[in-house]
XYZ file of C-alpha atoms in Angstrom:
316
model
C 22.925 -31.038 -53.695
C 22.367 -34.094 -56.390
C 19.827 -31.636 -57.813
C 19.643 -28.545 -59.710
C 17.937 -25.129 -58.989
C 14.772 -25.501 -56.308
C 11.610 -24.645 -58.066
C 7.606 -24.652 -57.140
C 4.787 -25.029 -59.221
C 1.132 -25.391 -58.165
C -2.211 -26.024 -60.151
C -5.471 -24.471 -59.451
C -6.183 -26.132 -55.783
C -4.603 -23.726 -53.730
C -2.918 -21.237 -55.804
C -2.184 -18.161 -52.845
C -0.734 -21.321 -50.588
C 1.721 -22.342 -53.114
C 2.435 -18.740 -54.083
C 3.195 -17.809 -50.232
C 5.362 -20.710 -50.290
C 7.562 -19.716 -52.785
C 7.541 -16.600 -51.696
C 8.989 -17.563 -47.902
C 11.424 -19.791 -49.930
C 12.688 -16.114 -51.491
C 11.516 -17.898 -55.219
C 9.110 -17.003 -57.701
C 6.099 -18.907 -58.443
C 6.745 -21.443 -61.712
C 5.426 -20.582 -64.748
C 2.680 -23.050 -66.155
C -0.529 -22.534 -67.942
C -2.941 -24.552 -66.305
C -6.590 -24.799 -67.685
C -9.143 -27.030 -69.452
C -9.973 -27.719 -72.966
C -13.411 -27.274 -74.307
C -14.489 -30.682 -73.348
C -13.197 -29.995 -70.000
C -10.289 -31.637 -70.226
C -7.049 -30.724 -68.233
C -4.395 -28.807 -70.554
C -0.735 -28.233 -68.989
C 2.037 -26.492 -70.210
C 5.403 -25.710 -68.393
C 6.617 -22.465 -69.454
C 10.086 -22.496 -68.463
C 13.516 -24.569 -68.128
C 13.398 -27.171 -65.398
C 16.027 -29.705 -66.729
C 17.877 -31.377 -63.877
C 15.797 -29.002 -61.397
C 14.504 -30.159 -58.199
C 10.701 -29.421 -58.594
C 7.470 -29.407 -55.869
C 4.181 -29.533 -57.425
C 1.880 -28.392 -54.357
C -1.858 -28.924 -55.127
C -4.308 -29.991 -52.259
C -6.651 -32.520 -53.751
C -9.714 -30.964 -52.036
C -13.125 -29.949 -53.660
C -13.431 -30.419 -56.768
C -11.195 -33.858 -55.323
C -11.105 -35.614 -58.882
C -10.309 -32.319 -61.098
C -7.506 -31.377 -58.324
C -5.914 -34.597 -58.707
C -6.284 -35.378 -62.478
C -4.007 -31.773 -62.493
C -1.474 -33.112 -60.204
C -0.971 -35.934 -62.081
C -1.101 -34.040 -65.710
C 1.315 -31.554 -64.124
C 4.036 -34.463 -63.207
C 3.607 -35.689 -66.239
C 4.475 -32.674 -68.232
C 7.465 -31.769 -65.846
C 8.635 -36.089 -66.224
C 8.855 -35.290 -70.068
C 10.662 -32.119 -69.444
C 13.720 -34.006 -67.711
C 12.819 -32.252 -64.172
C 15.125 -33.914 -61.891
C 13.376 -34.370 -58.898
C 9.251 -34.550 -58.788
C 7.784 -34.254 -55.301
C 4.313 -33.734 -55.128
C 3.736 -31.732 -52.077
C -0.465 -32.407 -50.933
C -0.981 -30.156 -48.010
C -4.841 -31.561 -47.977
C -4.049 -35.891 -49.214
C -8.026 -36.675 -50.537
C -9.265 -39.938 -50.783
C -7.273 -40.571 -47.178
C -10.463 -41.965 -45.253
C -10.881 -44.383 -48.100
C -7.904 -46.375 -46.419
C -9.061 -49.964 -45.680
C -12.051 -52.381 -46.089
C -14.260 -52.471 -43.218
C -15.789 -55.597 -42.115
C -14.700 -56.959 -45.451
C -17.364 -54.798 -47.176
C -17.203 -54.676 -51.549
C -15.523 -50.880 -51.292
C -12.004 -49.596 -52.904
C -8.679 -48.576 -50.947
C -8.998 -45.763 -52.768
C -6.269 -44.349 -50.994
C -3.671 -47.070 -52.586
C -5.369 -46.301 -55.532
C -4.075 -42.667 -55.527
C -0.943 -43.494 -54.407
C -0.240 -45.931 -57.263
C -1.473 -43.068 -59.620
C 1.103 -40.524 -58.084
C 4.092 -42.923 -58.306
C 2.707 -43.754 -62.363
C 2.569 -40.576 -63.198
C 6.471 -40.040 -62.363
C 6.613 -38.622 -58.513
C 9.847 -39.271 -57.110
C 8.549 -38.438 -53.677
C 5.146 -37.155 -51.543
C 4.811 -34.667 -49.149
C 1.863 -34.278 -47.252
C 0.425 -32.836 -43.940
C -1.426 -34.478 -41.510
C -2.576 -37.438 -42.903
C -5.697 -39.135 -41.888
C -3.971 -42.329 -41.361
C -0.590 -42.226 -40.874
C -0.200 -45.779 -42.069
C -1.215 -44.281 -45.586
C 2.671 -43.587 -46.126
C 3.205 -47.572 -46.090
C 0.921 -47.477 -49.636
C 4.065 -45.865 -51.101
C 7.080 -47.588 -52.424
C 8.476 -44.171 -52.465
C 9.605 -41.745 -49.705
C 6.818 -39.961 -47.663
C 7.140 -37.164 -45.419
C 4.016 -36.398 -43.054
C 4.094 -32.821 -41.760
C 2.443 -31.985 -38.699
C 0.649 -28.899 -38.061
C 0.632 -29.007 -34.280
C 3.229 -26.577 -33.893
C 1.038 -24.245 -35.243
C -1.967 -25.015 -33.217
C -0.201 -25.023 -30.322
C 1.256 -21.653 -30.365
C -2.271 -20.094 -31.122
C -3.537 -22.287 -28.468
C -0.756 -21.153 -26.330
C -1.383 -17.421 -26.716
C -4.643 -17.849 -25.426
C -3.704 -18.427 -21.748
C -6.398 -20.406 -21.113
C -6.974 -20.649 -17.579
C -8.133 -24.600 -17.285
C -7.473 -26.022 -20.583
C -8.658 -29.811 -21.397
C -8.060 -31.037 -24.606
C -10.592 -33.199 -26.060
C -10.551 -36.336 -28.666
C -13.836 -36.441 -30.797
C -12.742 -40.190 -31.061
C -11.047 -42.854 -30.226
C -9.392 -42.873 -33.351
C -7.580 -39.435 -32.620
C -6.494 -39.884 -28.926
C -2.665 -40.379 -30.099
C -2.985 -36.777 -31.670
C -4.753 -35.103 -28.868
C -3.090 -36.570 -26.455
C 0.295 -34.713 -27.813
C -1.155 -31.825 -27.836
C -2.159 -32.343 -24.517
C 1.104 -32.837 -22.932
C 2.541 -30.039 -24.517
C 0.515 -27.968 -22.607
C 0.662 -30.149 -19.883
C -3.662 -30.345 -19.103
C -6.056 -33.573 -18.958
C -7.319 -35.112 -21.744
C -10.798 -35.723 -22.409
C -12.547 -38.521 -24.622
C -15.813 -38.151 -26.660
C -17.529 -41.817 -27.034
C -19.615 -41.858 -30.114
C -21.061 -44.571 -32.444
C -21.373 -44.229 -36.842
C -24.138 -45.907 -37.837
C -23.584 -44.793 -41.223
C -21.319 -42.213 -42.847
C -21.370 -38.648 -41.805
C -23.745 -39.441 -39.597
C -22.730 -39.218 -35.763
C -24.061 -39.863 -32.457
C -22.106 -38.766 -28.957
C -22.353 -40.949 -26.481
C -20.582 -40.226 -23.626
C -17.505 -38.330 -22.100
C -14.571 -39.635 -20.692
C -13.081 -37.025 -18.419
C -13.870 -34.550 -16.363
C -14.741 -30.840 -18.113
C -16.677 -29.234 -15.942
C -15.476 -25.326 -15.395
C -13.454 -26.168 -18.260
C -11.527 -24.466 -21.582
C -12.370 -27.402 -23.695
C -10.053 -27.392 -26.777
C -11.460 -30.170 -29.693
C -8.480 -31.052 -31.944
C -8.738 -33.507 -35.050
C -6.872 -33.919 -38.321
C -9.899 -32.405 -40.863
C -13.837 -31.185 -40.191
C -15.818 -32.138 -42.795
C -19.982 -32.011 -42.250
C -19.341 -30.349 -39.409
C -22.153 -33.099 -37.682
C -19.616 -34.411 -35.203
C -17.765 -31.610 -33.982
C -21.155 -29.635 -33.372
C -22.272 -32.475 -31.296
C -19.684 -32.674 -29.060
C -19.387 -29.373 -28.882
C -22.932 -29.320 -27.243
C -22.026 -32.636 -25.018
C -19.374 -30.774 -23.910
C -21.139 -27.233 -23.110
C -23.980 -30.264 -21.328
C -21.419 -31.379 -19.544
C -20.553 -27.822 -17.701
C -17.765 -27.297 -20.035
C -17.068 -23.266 -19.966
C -15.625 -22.869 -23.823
C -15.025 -25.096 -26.416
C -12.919 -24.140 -29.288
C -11.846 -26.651 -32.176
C -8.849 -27.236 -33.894
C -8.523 -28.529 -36.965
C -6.131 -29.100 -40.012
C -8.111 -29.285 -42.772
C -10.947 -27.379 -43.512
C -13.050 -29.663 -45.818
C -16.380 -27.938 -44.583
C -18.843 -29.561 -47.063
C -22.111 -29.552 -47.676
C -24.286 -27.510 -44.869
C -20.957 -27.605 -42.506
C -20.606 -23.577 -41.870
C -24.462 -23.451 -41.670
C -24.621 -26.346 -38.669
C -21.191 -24.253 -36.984
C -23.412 -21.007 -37.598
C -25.859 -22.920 -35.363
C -23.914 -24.825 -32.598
C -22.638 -23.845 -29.520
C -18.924 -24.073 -30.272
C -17.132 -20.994 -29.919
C -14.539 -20.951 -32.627
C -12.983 -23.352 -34.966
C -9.672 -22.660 -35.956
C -8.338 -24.332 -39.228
C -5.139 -24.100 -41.049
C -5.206 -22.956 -45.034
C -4.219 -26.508 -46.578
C -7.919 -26.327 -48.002
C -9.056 -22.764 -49.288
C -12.153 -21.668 -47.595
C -15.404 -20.976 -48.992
C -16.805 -17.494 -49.229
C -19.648 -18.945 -46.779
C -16.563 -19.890 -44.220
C -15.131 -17.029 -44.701
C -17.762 -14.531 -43.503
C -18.386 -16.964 -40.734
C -17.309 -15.084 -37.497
C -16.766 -18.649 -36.000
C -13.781 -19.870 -38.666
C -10.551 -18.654 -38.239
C -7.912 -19.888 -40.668
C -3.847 -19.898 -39.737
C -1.129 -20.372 -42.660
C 1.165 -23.451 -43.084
C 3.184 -21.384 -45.624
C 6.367 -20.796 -43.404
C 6.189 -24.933 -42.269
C 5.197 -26.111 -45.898
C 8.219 -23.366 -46.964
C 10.647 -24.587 -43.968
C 9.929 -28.558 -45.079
C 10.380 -27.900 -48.989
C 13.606 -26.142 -47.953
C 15.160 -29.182 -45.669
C 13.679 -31.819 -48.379
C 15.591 -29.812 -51.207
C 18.948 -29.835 -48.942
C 18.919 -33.398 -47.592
C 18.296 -31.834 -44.140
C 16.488 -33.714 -41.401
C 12.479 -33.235 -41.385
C 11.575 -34.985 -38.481
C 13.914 -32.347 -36.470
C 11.009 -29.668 -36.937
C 8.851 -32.239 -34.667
C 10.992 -33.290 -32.058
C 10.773 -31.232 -28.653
């Protein structure tokens, strides 16, 4: 190994993620005070040795996005000034990821460059993320990238369903690549929702493109935010003659009035994975089930540390 010992440290994101990473890795959490000064200011300091050591900083820059991310980057700086050998910042949840290009030339930021340029400042060696919105995202870096999929997951919990006539269904065009994986995995149809955006988080479902009557509809997309598009569907789908719908989705953003409008809607269950902590609202939602990425996150950190192959865990 061209590093030292492996070690994990984690801000105040996602704390019981990073802590069931380490433990799966059989390490213990590092030790770093993490907090705020008066003025609210982020204070850091690393409380142990990690000289030569080959450290992962995982911190999901989810609600509060800008106070996640100013740790991330005050944590990499404090562990760059303590000699750590290796920095990778490990973002199971990558914010600022639909802020990825211009459209129709509009006066708006890449803010997603923007963040990348701030991780590789602030001394990151490399980035590990999950499920980026746009996988081209990883071009923004002049550093190495590795984009972990969480299909695995959602396909064995999919899988132990036994659904009887599963369909699995795109909410866009946008995400047909991604459902359409899942799809042949469990060798079904595949199913498009036509919408238009006239504005953001605002949706309107248009049409369907496929056939779901009688069907186990299964909705799969990278992150739910308002909650606006997936409830729609789910009702164009249950229009449509669809028998169940279920969603699947990575990232639990769930702002604003997002649990309130799945409270409401006619989706059966959405199913998320814990790169994005819930909210006590989700969690007393009988709708929201969350699965962990620990043992994947773990499994990746592990192969990433050893110079292993990570694509291997993706490849059928």
């Amino acid at each position: 190994m061209p590093f030292q010992n492996l070690m994990v440290f984690t801000g105040n994101a996602n704390p019981k993620l990073a802590a069931d990473v380490a433990q799966r890795l059989g390490l213990p959490l590092g030790r770093a005070d993490v907090g705020r000064f008066s003025d609210g200011e982020v204070s850091v300091e690393i409380q142990e040795h990690v000289r030569g050591n080959d450290v992962f900083v995982v911190q999901s820059t989810c609600h509060p996005s800008n106070d996640n991310l100013m740790e991330l980057l005050v944590i990499v700086d404090a562990l760059k000034r303590a000699s750590a050998g290796r920095i990778t910042a490990a973002l199971p949840y990558f914010g600022y990821a639909r802020q990825d290009r211009r459209p129709r030339s509009n006066r708006v930021p890449i803010a997603a460059k923007l963040v990348a340029n701030m991780l590789v400042a602030a001394g990151v060696d490399r980035v590990m993320t999950m499920d980026l919105h746009a996988e081209q995202i990883q071009g923004f870096f002049d550093i190495p990238v590795d984009n972990v999929y969480g299909l695995p997951i959602l396909l064995a919990d999919v899988q132990q369903k036994h659904l009887e006539k599963p369909i699995v269904v795109s909410p866009d065009h946008g995400g047909v690549v991604r459902a359409r994986s899942l799809a042949k995995r469990l060798e079904c149809d595949l199913a498009i929702i036509d919408k238009r955006r006239p504005k953001a988080n605002v949706s309107e479902v248009m049409n369907i493109i496929g056939d779901v009557t009688g069907k186990d509809c299964i909705i799969v997309d990278d992150l739910v935010d308002t909650a606006g598009t997936l409830c729609k569907a789910a009702a164009a789908l249950k229009e449509n003659a669809a028998r169940s719908v279920t969603a699947y989705c990575t990232h639990p953003v769930l702002s604003g009035a997002a649990v309130e409008r799945i409270n409401e809607s006619v989706l059966d269950e959405l199913v998320v994975l814990d790169t994005i902590p819930l909210t006590d609202a989700a969690q007393k939602c009988s709708r929201i089930r969350q699965l962990s990425v620990a043992e994947l996150l773990a499994e990746t950190i592990r192969r990433i540390s050893k110079e292993d192959s990570v694509s291997s865990l993706f490849i059928d």
